[in-house]
mmCIF file with all atom_site columns, C-alpha atoms in Angstrom:
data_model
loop_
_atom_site.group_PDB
_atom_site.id
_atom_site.type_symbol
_atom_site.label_atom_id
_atom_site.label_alt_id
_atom_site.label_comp_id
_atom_site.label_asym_id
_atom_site.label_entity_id
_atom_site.label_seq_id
_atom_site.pdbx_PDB_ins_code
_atom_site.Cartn_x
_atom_site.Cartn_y
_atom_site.Cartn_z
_atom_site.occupancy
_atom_site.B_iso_or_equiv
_atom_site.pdbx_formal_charge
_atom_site.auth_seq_id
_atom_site.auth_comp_id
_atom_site.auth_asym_id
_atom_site.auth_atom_id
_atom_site.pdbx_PDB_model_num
ATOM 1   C CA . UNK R 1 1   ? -4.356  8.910   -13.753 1.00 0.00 ? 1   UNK R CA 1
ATOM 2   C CA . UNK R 1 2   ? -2.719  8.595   -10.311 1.00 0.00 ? 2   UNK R CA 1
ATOM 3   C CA . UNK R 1 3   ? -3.976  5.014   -9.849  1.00 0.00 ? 3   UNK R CA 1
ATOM 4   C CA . UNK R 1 4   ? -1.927  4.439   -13.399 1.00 0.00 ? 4   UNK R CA 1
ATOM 5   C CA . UNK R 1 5   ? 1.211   5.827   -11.916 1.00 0.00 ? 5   UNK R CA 1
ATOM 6   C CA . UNK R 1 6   ? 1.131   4.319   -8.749  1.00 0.00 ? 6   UNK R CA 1
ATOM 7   C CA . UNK R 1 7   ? 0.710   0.307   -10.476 1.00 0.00 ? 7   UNK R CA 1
ATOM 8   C CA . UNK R 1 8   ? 3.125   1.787   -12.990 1.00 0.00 ? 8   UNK R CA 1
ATOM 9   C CA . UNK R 1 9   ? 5.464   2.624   -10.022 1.00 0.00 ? 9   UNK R CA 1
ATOM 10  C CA . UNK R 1 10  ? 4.369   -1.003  -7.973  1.00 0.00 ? 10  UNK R CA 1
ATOM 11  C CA . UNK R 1 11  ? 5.036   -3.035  -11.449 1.00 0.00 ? 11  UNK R CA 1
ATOM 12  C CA . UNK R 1 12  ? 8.903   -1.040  -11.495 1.00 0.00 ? 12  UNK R CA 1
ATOM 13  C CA . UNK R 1 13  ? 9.691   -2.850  -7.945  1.00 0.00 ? 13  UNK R CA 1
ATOM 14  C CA . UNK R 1 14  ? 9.105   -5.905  -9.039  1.00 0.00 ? 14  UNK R CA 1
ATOM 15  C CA . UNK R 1 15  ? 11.806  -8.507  -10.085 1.00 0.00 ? 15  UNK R CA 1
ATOM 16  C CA . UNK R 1 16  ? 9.743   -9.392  -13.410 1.00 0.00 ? 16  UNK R CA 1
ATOM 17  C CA . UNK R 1 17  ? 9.415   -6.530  -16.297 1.00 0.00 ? 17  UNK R CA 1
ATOM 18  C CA . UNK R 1 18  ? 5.780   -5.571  -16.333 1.00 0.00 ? 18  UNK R CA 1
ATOM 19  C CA . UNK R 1 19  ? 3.392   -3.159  -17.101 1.00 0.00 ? 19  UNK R CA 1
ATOM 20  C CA . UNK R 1 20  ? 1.155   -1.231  -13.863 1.00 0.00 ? 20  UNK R CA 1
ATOM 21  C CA . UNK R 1 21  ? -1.910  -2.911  -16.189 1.00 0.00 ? 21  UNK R CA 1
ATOM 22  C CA . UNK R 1 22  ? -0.513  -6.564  -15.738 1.00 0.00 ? 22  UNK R CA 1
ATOM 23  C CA . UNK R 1 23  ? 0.124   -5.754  -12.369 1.00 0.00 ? 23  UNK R CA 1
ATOM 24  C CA . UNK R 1 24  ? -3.009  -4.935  -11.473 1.00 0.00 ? 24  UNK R CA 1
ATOM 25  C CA . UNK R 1 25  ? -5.025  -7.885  -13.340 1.00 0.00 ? 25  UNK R CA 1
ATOM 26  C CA . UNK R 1 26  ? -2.285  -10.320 -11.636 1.00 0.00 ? 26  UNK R CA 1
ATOM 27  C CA . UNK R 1 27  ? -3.591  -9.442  -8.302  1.00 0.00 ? 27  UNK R CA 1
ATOM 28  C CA . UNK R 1 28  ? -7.088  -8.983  -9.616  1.00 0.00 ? 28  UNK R CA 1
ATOM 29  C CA . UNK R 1 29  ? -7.094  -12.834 -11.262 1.00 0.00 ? 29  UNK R CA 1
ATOM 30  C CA . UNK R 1 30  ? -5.561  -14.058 -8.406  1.00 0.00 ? 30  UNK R CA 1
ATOM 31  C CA . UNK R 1 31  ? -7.940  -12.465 -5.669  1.00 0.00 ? 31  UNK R CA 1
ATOM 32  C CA . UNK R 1 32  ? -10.474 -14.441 -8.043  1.00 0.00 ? 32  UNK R CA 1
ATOM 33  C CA . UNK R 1 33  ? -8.503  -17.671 -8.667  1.00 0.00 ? 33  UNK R CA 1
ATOM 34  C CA . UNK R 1 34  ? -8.339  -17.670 -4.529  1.00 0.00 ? 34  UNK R CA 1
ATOM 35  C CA . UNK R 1 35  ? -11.971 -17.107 -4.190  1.00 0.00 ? 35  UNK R CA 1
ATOM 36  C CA . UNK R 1 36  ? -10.799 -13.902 -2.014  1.00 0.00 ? 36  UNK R CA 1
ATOM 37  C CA . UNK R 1 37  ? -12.972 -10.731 -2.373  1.00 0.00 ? 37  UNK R CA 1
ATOM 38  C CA . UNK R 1 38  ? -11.308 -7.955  -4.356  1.00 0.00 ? 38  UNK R CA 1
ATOM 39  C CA . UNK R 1 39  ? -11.384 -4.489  -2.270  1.00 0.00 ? 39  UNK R CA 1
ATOM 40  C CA . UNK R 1 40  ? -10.306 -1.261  -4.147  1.00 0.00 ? 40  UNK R CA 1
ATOM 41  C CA . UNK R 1 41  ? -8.229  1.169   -2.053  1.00 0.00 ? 41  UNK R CA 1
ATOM 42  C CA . UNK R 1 42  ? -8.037  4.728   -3.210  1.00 0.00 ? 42  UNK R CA 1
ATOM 43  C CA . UNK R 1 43  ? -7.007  8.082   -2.385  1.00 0.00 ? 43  UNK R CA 1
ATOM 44  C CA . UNK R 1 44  ? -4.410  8.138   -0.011  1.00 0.00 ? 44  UNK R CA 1
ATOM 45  C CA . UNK R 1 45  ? -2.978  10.847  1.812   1.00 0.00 ? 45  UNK R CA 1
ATOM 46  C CA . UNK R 1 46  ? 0.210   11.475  3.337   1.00 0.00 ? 46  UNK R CA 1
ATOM 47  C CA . UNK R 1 47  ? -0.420  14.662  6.084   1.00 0.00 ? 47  UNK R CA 1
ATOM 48  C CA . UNK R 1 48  ? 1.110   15.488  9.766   1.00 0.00 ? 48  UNK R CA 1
ATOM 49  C CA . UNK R 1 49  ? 4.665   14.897  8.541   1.00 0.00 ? 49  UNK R CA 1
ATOM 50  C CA . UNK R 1 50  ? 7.259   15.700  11.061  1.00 0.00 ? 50  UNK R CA 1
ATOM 51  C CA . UNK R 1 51  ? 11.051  14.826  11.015  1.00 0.00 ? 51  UNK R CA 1
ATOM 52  C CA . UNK R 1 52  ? 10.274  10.875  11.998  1.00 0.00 ? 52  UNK R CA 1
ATOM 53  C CA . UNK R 1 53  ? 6.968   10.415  11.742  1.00 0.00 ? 53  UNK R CA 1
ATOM 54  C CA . UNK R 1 54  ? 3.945   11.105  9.368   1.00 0.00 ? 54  UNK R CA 1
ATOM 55  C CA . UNK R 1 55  ? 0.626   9.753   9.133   1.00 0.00 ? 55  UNK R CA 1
ATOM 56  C CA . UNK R 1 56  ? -0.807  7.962   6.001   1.00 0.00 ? 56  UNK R CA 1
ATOM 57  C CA . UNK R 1 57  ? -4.892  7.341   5.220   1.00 0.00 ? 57  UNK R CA 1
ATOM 58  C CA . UNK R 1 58  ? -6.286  5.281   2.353   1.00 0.00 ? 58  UNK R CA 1
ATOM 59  C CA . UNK R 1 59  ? -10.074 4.866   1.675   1.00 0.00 ? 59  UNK R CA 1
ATOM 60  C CA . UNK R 1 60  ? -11.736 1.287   1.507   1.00 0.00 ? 60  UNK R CA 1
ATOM 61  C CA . UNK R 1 61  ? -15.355 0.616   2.226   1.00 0.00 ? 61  UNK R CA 1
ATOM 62  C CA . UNK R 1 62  ? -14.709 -1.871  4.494   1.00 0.00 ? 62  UNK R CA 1
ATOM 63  C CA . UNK R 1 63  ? -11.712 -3.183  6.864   1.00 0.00 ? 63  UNK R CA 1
ATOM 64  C CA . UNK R 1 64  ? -9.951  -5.995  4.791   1.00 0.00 ? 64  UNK R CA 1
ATOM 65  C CA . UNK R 1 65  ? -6.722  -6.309  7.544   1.00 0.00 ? 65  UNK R CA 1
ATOM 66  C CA . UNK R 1 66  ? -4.403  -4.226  5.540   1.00 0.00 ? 66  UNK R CA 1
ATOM 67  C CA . UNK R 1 67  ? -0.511  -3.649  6.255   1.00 0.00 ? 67  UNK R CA 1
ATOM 68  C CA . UNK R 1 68  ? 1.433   -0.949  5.036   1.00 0.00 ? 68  UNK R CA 1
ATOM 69  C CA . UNK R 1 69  ? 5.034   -2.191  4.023   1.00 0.00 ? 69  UNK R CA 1
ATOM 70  C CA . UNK R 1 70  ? 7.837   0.098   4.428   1.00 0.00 ? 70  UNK R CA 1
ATOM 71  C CA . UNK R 1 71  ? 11.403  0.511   3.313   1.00 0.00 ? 71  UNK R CA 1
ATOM 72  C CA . UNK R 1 72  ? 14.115  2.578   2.218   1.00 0.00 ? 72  UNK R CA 1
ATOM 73  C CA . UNK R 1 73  ? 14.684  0.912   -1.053  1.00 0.00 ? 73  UNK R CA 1
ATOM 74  C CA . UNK R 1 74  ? 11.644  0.649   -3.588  1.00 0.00 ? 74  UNK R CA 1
ATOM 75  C CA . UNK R 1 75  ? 12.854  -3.155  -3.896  1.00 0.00 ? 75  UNK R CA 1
ATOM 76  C CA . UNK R 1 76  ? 12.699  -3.715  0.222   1.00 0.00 ? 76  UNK R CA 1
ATOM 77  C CA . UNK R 1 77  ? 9.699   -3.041  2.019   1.00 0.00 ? 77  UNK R CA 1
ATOM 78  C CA . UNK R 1 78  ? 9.743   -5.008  4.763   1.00 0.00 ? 78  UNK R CA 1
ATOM 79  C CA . UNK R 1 79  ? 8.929   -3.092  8.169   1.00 0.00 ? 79  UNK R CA 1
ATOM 80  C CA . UNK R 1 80  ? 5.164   -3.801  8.627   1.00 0.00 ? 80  UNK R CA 1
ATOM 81  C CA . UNK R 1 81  ? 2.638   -1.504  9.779   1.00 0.00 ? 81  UNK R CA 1
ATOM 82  C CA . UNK R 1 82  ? -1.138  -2.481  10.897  1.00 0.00 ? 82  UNK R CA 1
ATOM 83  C CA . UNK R 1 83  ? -3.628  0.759   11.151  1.00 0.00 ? 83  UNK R CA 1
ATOM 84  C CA . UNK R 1 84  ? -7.090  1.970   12.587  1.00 0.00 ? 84  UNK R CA 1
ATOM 85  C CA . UNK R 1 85  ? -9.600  1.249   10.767  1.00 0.00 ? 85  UNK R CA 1
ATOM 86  C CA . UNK R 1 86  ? -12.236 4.248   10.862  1.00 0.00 ? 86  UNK R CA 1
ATOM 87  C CA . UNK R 1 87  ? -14.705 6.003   8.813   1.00 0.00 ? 87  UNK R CA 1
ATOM 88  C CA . UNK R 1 88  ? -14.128 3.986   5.201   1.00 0.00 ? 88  UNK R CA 1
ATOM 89  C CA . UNK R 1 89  ? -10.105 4.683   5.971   1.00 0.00 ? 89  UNK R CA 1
ATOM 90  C CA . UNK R 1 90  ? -7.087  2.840   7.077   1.00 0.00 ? 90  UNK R CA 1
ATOM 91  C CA . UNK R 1 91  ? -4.797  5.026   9.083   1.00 0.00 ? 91  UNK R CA 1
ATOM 92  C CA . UNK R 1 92  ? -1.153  4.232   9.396   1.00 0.00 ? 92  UNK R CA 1
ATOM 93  C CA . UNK R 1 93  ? 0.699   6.094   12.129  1.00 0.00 ? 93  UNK R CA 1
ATOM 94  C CA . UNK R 1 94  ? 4.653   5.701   11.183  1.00 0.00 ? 94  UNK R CA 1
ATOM 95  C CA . UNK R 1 95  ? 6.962   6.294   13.568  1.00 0.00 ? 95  UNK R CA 1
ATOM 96  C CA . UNK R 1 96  ? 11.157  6.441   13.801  1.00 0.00 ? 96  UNK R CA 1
ATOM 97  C CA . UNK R 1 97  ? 11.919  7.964   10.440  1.00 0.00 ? 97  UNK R CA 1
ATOM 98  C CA . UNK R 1 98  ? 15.294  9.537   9.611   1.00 0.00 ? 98  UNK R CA 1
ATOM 99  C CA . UNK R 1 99  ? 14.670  12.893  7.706   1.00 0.00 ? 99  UNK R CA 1
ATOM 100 C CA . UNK R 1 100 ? 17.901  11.981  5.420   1.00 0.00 ? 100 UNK R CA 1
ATOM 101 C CA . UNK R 1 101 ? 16.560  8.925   3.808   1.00 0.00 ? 101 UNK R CA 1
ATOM 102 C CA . UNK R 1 102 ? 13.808  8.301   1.492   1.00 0.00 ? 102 UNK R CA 1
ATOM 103 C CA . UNK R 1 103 ? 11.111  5.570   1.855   1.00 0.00 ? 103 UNK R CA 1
ATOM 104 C CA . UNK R 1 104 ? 8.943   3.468   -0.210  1.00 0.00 ? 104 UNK R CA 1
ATOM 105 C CA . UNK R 1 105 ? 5.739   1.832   1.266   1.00 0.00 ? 105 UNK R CA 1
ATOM 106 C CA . UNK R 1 106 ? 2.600   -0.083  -0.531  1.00 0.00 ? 106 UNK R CA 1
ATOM 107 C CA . UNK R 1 107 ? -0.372  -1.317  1.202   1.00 0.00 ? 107 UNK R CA 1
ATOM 108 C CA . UNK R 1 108 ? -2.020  -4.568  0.929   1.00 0.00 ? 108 UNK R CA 1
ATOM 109 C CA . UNK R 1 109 ? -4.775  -6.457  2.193   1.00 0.00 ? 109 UNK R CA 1
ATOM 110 C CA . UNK R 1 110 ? -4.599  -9.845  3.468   1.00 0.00 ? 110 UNK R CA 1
ATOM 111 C CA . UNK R 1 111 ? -8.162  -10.919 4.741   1.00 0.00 ? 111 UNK R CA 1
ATOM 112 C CA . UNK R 1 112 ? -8.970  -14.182 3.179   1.00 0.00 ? 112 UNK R CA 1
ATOM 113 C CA . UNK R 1 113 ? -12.791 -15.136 3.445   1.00 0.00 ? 113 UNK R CA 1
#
């Protein structure tokens, strides 16, 4: 149920009107169309959250270069953010928050085989 509401929630910052299902096959046919291997990330987890800075983790078997993109409007993520890869996770340190605004981020990965 959270994975529905989060590609519910991606498909909303989009330009087009589309559903968190066509979302997610989009990227799915086109990680296939571009012969690029499809890695699930899942359970992410938001913890030592101070007044500008807070960690984020996010399982994936395997390191796939992801980037966190970050921004204060849900249709503006641009700041980049590269992480650790350790134990099956991506961690994202994020630094030089303000505690009176609120941010949007997704994560992608852009390996290409």
């Amino acid at each position: 149920d959270l994975d529905k509401e989060a590609w519910n929630f991606y498909a909303k910052t989009k330009a087009k009107n589309i559903s968190g299902y066509n979302a997610f096959v989009k990227f799915y046919l086109n990680a296939m169309v571009n012969n690029n291997d499809w890695t699930s990330i899942k359970n992410c987890n938001i913890y030592d959250i101070t007044s500008s800075s807070v960690k984020i983790s996010i399982d994936i078997e395997r390191d796939r270069e992801g980037i966190l993109y970050l921004g204060i409007s849900k249709y503006s993520m641009t700041s980049e953010y590269y992480p650790i890869f350790y134990e099956g996770k991506y961690i994202f340190t994020i630094t030089g928050l303000s505690p009176s605004k609120k941010y949007y981020f997704y994560i992608k990965n852009i390996y290409t085989p």
